[in-house]
Coordinates of C-alpha atoms and ligand atoms in Angstrom, one line a residue:
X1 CA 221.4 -63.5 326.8
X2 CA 218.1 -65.0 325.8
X3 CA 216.8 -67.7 327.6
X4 CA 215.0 -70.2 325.4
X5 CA 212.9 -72.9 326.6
X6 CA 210.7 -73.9 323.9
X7 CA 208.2 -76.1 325.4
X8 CA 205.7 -77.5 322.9
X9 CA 209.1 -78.7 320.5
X10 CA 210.1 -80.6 324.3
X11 CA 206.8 -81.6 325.7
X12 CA 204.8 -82.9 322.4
X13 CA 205.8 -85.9 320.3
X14 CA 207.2 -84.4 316.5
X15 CA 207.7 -86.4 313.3
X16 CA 210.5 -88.5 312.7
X17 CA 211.3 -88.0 309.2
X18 CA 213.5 -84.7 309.2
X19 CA 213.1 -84.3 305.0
X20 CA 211.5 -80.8 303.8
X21 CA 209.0 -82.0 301.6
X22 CA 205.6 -81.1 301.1
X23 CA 203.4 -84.4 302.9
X24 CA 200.4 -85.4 305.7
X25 CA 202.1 -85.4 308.8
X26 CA 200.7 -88.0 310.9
X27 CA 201.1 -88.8 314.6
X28 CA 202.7 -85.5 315.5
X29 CA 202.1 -81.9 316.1
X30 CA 205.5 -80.9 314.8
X31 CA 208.1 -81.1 312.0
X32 CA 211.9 -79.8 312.0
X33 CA 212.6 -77.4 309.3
X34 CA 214.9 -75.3 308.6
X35 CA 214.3 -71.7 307.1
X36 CA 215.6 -71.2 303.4
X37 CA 218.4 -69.0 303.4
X38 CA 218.0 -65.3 301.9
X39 CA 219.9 -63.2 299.4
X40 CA 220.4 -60.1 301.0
X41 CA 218.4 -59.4 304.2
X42 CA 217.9 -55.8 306.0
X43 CA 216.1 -54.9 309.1
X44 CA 213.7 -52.3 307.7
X45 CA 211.8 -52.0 311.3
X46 CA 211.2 -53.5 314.4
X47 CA 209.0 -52.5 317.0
X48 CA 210.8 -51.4 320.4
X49 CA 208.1 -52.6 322.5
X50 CA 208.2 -55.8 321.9
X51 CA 211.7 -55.7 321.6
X52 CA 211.7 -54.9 324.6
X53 CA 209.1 -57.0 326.1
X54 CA 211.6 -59.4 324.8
X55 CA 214.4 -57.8 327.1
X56 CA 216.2 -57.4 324.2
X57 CA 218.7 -54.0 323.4
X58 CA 218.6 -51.6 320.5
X59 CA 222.4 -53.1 320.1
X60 CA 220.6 -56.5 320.4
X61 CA 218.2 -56.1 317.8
X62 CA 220.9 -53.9 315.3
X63 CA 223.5 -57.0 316.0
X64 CA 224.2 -59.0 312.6
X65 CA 223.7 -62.3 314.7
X66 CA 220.1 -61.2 315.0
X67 CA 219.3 -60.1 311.5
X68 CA 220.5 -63.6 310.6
X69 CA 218.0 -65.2 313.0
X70 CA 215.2 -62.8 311.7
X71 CA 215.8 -63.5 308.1
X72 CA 215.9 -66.9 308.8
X73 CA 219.6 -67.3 307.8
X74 CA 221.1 -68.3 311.1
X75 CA 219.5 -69.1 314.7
X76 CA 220.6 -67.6 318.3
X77 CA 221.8 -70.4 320.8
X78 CA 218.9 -72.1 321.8
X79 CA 216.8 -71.4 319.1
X80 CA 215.3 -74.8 317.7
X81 CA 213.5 -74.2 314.2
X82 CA 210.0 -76.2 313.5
X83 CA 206.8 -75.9 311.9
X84 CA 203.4 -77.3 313.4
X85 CA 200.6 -79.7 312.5
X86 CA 196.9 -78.0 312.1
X87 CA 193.9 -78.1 310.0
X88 CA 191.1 -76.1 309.7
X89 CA 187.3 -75.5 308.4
X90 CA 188.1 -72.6 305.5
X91 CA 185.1 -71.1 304.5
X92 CA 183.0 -72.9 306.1
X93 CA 184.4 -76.2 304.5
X94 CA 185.9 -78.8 305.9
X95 CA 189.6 -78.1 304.2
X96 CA 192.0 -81.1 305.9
X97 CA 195.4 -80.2 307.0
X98 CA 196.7 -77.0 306.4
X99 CA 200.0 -76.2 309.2
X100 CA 202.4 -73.6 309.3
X101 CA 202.9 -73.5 305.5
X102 CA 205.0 -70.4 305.3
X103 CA 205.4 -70.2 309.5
X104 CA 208.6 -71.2 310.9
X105 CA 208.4 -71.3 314.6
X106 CA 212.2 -70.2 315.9
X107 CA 211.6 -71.3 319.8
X108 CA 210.3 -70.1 323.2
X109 CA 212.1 -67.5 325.3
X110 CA 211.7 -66.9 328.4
X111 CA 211.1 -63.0 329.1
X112 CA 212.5 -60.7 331.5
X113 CA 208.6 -60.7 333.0
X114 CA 208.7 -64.3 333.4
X115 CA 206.2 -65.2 330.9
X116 CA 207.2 -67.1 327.8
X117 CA 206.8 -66.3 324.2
X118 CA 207.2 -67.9 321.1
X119 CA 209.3 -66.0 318.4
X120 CA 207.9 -67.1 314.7
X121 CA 209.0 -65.8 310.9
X122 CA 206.4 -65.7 308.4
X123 CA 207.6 -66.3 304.8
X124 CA 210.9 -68.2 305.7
X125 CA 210.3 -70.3 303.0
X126 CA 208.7 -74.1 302.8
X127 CA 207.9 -76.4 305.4
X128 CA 206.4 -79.7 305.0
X129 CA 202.6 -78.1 305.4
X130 CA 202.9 -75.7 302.2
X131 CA 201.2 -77.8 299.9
X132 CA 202.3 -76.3 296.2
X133 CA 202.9 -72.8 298.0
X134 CA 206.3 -70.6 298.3
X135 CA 206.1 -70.8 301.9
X136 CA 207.2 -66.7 301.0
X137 CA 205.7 -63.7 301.8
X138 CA 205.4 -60.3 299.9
X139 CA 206.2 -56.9 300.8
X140 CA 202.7 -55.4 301.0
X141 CA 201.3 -58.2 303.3
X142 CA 204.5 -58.2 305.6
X143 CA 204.1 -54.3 306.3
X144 CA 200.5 -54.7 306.6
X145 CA 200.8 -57.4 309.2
X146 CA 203.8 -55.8 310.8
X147 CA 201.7 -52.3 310.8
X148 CA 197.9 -54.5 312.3
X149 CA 199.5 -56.1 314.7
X150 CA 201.3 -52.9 316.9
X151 CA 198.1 -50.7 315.9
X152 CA 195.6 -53.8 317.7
X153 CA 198.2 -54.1 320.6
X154 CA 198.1 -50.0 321.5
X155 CA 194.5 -49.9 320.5
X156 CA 193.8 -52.2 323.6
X157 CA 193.2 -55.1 321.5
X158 CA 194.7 -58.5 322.6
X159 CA 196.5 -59.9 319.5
X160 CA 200.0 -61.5 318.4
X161 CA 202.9 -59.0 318.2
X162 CA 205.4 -58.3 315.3
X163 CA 209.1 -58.0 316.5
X164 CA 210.7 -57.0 313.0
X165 CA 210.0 -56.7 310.1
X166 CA 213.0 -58.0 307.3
X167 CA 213.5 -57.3 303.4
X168 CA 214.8 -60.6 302.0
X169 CA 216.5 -59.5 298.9
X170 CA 215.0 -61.3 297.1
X171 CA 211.2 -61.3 294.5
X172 CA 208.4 -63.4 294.9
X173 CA 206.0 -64.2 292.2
X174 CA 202.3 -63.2 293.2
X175 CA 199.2 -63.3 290.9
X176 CA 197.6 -60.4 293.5
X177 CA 193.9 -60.7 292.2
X178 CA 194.1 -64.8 290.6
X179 CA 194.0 -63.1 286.8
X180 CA 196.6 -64.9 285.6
X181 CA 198.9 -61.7 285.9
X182 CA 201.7 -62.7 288.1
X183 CA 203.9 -60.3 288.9
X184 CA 207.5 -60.4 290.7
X185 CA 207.3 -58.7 294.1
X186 CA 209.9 -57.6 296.9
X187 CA 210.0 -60.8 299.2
X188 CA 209.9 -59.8 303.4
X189 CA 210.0 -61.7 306.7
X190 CA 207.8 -60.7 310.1
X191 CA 208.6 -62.1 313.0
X192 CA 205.9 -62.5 315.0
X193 CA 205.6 -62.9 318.8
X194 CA 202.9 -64.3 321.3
X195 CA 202.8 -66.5 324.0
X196 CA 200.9 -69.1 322.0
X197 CA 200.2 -69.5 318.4
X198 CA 198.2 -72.3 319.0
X199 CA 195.1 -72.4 316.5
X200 CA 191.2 -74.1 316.7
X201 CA 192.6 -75.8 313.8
X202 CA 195.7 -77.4 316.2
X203 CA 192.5 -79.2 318.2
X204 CA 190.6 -80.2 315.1
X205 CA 193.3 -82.3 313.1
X206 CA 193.6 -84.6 315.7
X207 CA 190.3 -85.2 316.4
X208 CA 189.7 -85.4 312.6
X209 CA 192.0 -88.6 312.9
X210 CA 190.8 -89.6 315.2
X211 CA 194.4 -89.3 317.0
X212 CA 192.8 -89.1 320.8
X213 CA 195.6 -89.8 322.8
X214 CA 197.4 -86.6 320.7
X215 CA 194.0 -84.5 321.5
X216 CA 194.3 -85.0 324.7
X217 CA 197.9 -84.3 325.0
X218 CA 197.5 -81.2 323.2
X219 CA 194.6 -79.8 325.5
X220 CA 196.8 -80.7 328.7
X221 CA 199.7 -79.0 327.4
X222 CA 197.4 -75.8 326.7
X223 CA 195.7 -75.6 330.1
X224 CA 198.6 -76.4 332.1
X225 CA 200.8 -73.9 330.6
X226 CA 197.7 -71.4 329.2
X227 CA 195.4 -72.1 331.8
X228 CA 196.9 -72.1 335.2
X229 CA 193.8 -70.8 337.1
X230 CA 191.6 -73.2 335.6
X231 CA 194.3 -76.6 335.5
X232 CA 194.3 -75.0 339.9
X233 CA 190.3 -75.2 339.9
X234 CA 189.6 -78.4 338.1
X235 CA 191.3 -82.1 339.3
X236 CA 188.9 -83.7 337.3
X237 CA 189.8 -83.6 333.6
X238 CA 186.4 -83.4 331.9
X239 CA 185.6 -80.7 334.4
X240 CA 188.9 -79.2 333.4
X241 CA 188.0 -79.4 329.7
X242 CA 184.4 -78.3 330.0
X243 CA 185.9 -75.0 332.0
X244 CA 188.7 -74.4 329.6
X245 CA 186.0 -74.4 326.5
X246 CA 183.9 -72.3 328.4
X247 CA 186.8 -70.1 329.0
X248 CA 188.1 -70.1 325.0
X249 CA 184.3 -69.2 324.1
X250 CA 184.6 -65.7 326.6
X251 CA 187.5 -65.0 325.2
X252 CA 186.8 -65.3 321.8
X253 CA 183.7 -63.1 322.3
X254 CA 185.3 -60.7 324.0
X255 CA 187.8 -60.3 321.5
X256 CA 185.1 -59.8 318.7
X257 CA 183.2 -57.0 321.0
X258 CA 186.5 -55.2 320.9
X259 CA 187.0 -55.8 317.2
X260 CA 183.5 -54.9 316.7
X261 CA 183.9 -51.9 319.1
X262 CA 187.2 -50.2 316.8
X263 CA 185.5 -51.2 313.6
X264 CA 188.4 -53.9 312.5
X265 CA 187.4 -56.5 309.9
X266 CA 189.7 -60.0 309.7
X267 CA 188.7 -60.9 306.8
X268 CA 189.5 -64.7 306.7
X269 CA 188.0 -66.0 310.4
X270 CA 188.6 -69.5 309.2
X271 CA 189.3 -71.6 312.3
X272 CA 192.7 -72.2 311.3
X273 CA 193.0 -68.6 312.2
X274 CA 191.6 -68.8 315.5
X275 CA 193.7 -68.5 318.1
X276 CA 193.0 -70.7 321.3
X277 CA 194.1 -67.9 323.8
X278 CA 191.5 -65.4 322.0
X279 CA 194.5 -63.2 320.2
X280 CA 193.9 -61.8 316.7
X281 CA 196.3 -63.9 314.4
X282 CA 196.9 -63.8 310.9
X283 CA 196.6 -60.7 309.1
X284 CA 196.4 -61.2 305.3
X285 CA 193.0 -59.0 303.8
X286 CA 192.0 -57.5 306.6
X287 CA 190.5 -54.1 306.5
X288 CA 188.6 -51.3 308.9
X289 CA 185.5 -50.3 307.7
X290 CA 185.3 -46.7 307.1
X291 CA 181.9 -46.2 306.9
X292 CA 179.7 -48.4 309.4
X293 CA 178.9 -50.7 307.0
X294 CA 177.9 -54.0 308.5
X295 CA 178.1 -55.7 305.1
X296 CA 181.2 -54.7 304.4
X297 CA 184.2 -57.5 303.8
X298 CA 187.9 -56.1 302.6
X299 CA 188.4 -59.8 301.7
X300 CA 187.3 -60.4 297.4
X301 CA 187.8 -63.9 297.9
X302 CA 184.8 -63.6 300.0
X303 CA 182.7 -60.9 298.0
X304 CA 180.1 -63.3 297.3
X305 CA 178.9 -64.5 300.6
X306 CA 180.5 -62.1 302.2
X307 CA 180.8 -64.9 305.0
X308 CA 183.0 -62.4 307.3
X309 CA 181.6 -59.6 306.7
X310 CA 182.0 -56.7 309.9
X311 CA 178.8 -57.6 311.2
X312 CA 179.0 -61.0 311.0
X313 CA 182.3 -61.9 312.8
X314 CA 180.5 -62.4 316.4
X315 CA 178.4 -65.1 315.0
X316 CA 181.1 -66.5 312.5
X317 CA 183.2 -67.0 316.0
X318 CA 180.2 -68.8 317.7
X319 CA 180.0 -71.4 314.2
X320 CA 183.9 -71.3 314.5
X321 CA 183.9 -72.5 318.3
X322 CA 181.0 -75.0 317.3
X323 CA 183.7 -76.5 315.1
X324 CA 186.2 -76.3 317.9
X325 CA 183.5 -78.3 320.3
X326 CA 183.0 -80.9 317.9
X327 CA 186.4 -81.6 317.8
X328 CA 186.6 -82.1 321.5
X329 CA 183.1 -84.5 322.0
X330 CA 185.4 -86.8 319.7
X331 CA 186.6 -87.6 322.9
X332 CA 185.1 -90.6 325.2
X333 CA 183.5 -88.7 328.4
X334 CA 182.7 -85.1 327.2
X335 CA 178.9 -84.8 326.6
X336 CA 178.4 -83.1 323.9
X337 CA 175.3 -81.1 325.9
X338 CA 178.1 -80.0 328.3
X339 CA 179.9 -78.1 325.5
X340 CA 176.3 -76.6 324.1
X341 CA 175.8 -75.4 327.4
X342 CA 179.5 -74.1 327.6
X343 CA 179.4 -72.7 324.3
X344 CA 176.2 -70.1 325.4
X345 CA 178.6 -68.5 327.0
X346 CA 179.7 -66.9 323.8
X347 CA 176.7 -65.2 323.5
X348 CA 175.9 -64.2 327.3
X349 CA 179.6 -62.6 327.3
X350 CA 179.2 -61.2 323.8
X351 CA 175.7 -59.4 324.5
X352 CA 177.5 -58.2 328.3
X353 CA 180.9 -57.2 326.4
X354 CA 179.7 -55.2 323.4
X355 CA 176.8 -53.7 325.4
X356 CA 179.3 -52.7 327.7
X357 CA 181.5 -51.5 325.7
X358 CA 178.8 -49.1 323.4
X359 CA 177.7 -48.1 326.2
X360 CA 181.1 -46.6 327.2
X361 CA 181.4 -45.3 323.3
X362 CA 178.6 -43.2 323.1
X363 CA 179.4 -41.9 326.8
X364 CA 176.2 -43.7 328.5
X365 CA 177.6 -46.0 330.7
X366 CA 176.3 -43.9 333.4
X367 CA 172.6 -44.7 332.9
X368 CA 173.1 -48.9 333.0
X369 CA 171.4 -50.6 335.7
X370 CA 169.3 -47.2 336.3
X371 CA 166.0 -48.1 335.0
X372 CA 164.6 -45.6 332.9
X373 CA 167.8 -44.2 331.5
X374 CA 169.2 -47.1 331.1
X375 CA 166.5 -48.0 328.5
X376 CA 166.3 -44.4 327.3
X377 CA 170.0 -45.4 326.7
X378 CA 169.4 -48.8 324.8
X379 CA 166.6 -46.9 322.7
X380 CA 169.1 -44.2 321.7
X381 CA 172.2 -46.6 320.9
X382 CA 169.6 -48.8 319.1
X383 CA 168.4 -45.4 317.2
X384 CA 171.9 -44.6 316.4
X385 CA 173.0 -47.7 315.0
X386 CA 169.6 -47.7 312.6
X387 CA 170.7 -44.3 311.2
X388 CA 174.3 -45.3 310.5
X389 CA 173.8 -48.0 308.6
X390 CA 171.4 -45.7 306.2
X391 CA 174.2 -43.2 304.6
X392 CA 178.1 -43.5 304.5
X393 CA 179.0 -42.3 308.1
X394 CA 182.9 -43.3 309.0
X395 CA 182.6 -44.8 312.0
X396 CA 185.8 -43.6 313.7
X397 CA 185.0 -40.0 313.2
X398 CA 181.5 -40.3 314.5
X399 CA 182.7 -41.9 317.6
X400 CA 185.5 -39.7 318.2
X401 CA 183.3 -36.8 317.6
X402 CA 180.5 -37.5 320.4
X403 CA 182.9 -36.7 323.0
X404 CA 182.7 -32.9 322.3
X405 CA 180.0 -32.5 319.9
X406 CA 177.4 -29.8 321.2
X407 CA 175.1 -29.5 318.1
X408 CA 174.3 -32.3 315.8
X409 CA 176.4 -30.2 313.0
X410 CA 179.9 -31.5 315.0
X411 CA 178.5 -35.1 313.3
X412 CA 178.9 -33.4 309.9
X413 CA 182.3 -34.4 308.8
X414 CA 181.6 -38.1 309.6
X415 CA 179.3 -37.9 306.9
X416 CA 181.1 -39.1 303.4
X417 CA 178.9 -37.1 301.2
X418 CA 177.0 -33.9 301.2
X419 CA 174.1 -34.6 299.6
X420 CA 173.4 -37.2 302.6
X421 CA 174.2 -35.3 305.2
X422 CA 171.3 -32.8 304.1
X423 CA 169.3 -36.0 303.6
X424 CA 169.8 -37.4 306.8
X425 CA 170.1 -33.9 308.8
X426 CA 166.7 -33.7 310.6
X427 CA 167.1 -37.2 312.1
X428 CA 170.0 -36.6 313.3
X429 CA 169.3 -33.9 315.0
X430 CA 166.4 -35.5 316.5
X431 CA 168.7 -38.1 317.5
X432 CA 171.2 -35.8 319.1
X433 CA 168.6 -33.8 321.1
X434 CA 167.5 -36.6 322.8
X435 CA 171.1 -38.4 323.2
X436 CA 172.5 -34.6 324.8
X437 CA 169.6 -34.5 326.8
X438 CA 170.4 -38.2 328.5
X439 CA 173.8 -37.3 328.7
X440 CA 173.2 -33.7 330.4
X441 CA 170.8 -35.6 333.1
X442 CA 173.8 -37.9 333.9
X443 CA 176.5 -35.6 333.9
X444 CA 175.4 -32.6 335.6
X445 CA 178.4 -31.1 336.5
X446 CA 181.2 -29.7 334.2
X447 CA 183.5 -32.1 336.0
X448 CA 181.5 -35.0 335.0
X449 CA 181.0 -33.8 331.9
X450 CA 184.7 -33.5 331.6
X451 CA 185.3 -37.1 333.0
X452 CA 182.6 -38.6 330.8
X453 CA 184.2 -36.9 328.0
X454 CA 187.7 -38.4 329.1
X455 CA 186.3 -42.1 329.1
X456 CA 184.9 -41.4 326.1
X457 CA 188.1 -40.5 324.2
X458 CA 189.7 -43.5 326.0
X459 CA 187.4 -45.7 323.8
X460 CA 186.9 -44.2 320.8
X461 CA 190.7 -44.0 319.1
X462 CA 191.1 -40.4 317.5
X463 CA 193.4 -42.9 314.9
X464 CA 192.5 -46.3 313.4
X465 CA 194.6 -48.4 310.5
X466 CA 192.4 -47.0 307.8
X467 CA 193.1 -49.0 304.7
X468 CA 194.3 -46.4 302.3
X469 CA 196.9 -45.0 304.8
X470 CA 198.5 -48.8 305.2
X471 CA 198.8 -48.4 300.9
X472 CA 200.0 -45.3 301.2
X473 CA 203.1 -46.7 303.2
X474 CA 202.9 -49.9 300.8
X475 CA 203.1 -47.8 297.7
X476 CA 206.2 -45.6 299.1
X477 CA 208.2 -49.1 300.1
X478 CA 207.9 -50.1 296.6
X479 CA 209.2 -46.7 295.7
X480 CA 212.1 -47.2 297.9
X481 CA 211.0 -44.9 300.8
X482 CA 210.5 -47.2 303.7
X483 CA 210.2 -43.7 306.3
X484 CA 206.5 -43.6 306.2
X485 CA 206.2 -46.9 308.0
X486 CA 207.9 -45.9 310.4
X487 CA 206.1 -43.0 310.5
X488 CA 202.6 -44.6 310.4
X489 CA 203.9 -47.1 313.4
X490 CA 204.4 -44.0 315.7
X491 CA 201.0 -42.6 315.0
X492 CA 199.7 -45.5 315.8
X493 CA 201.5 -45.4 319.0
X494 CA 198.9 -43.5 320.8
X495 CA 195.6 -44.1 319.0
X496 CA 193.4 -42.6 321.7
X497 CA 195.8 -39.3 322.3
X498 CA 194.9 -35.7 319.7
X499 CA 198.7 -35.7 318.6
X500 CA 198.5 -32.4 317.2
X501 CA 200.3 -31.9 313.2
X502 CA 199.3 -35.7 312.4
X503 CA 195.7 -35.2 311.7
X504 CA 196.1 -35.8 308.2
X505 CA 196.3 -39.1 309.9
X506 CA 192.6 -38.8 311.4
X507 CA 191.1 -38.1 307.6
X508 CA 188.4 -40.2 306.7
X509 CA 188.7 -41.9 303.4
X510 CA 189.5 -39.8 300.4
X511 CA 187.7 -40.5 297.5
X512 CA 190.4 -41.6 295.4
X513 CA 191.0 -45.1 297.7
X514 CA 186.8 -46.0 297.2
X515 CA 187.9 -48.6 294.9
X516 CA 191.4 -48.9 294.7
X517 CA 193.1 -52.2 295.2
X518 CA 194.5 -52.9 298.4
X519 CA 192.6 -49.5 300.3
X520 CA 189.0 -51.1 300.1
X521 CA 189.6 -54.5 298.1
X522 CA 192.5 -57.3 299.4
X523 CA 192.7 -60.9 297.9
X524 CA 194.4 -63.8 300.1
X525 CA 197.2 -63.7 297.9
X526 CA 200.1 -62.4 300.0
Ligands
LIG1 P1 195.8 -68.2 305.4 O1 194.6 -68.2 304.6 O2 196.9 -67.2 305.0 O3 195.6 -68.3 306.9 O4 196.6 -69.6 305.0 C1 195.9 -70.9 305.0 C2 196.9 -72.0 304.8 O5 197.7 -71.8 303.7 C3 197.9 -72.1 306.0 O6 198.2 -73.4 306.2 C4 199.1 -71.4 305.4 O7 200.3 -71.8 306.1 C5 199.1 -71.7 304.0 N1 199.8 -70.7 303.1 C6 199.3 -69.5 302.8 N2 200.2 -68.9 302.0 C7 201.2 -69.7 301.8 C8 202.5 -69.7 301.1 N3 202.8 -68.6 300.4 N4 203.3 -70.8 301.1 C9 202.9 -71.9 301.8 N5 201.8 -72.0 302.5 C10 200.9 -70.9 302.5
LIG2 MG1 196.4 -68.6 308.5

């Protein structure tokens, strides 16, 4: 028995009109809306974790009643379908309102642990915020969200769940690269799971309306129910709101130290995409860079400016919380210096976070706060990252490899290509000399060795997402072999652990998927 409490439907004001048309929704953060009903749904996966996180059975998740409330062609008792009111700067433009265009939120439930999580399909069909759009979503996209989201959980990174993920039956028409060659495509549901799936963008309609008495509301409603520990500390709401900022920006950095950290690239860090409670949400074109190219976006919507690029997601967060501050010094009593001072907080924890956490990568964590290692330390990680960015070095392999590399030659097969890895060979071993002779000063012993080496592996997964492998799985669905998913889901299980007989599953990118659509180049269109 699931117990459903679904809070933000009961505590926040919705729209009256209950009609499914596409419109501004004004004076609410909700509208009711049904999902369209489906052809011929089948649960292809789910993910047992969450399931159970849920405190739901395997005969709970295999029962008809719940592949009717997955598809969206039926609800569970207590479910109560909506979609909600957001906007969002896109690109670094202003874009309006957007919402949950192809979202459906199903409800709350209360879990087993006593924490509460919202239950949401993606592609359930239109809602009042889809604009021209399907409100559908695509095979391809489903799996690749389904796949991110469990790999990000077990990899250590906070993020929104996927419970299941459900064949509709039924095509969707998708132009993938905008080239006026649509194309009919098998149609899927996720259902996604977190506690929260409120967005920057949620914060920045209202204040764009200049609806302050909604604002407000919505900013309670998050720190009471979000925010316990700081709604405790503060009485005084514009202390409350100046600690709660100041809270979203060291989350939201120390989320993009650990994206930085396993090399995962969003893609489209709009701030509708933001989440409030610092979780990765919404996976569309997404990618991991295989070699540590800062440059590097999956996204060729954004191949021009390459606005979120890898290396430029810590400072795309800072301009996204900017946004996020602006839309709260609409409000009478918050000084806008307040939230500049609350938003260099993003940067303090970044640079303490990611410092941190390289540190711990390349096995040197020892040395911090010991003067002269720790800037010999600083100086090598610094030398490091100069060299990687010269040649096509995967990232995940290099990492993985410093744990038990004993001559620069164990860095080889990081390298993509020969010819640079005889290029680059004599600074590297420079490099290496001088990095195993810090390490060997630190860890003396073969125990610490061995510990350090331990840590090490704890940080650096052995097994990341890679791009092509996600289209691999993509290309056997649309064959009609949905096993490798499955397959791909359990490696990613246990990122960090060898798991010896998948290392196929460790390969860096073959050569094959430089180019190729979807394993190095994703449009939005999904
Ligand atoms: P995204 O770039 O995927 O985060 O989406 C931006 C906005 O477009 C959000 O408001 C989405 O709900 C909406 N959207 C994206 N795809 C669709 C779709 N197929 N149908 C309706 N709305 C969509
Ligand atoms: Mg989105």
């Amino acid at each position: 028995m699931l117990t459903f409490t679904n809070r933000f439907l009961n505590a926040l004001p919705g729209d009256p009109n209950p009609s499914n048309h596409s419109r501004q929704v004004h004076g609410a953060f909700w509208s009711r809306v049904t999902p369209a009903r489906v052809a011929a749904p089948s649960l292809l996966l789910h993910s047992p974790e969450v399931a159970a996180m849920l405190g739901l059975s395997e005969a709970q998740m295999r029962s008809p009643e719940m592949l009717a409330a997955l598809s969206g062609n039926g609800v569970l008792p207590g479910m109560d379908t909506y979609a909600t009111a957001y906007a969002g700067h896109q690109f670094g433009n202003w874009a309006g309102q957007l919402g949950d265009g192809r979202a459906i939120m199903l409800g709350e439930v209360l879990a087993p642990s006593a924490e509460h999580f919202e239950w949401q399909l993606k592609g359930a069909g239109p809602t009042p915020f889809s604009r021209r759009a399907d409100g559908r979503a695509v095979l391809r996209s489903s799996i690749r969200e389904f796949l991110c989201s469990e790999a990000m959980h077990h990899l250590g990174v906070p993020t929104t769940r996927a419970l299941s993920l459900v064949l509709t039956g039924e095509p969707v028409e998708r132009d993938m690269f905008y080239d006026g060659h649509p194309e009919l495509e098998p149609g899927a549901i996720v259902c996604r799971v977190a506690p929260s799936f409120i967005r920057f963008g949620h914060f920045e309609l209202f204040a764009s309306r200049g609806e302050h008495a909604l604002l407000r509301q919505l900013i309670d409603f998050t720190v009471t129910h979000y925010f316990p520990g700081i709604a405790a500390a503060h009485a005084d709401p514009r202390e409350r709101l100046l600690a709660w900022y100041a809270e979203v920006c060291a989350r939201t950095a120390r989320l993009m130290a650990r994206w930085m950290g396993v090399g995962f690239v969003h893609g489209v860090m709009n701030t509708d995409n933001l989440s409030i409670l610092g979780l990765t949400i919404d996976y569309g074109p997404y990618g991991w860079v295989d070699d540590f190219d800062p440059g590097w976006t999956p996204n060729t919507t954004d191949a021009q400016g390459k606005r979120y690029a890898f290396g430029r997601q810590p400072g795309v967060a800072q301009w996204n919380l900017a946004r996020l501050g602006d839309a709260l010094a609409t409000l009478d009593a918050v000084p806008p210096e307040a939230l500049t001072d609350a938003l260099a907080q993003f940067e303090r924890t970044y640079a303490a976070e990611a410092n941190g956490l390289f540190a711990e990568k390349f096995g040197l964590r020892a040395a911090v706060g010991h003067g002269d290692d720790a800037s010999e330390a600083r100086a090598i990680i610094d030398a490091a990252f100069a060299l990687l960015v010269q040649h096509e070095i995967d990232m995940t392999i290099f990492f993985r490899s410093l744990a038990s590399a004993t001559t620069v030659a164990d860095l080889r097969d990081a390298f993509y290509r020969d010819t640079e890895w005889h290029e680059a060979r004599a600074a590297w071993a420079a490099w290496f000399e001088r990095y195993a002779a810090l390490g060997a000063r630190l860890h003396a012993t073969p125990d610490a060795r061995a510990e350090r080496a331990a840590r090490m592996n704890a940080v650096n997964p052995k097994y990341v997402l890679r791009n092509y492998l996600a289209q691999q799985v993509i290309d056997s669905a649309h064959a009609g072999d949905y096993a490798p998913i499955a397959e791909l889901l359990d490696v990613m299980r246990r990122p960090y652990e060898e798991q010896p007989g998948r290392e196929r599953f460790a390969h860096k990118r073959p050569d094959w998927a430089r180019t190729k659509a979807g394993c190095s180049m994703l449009s939005c269109s999904s």
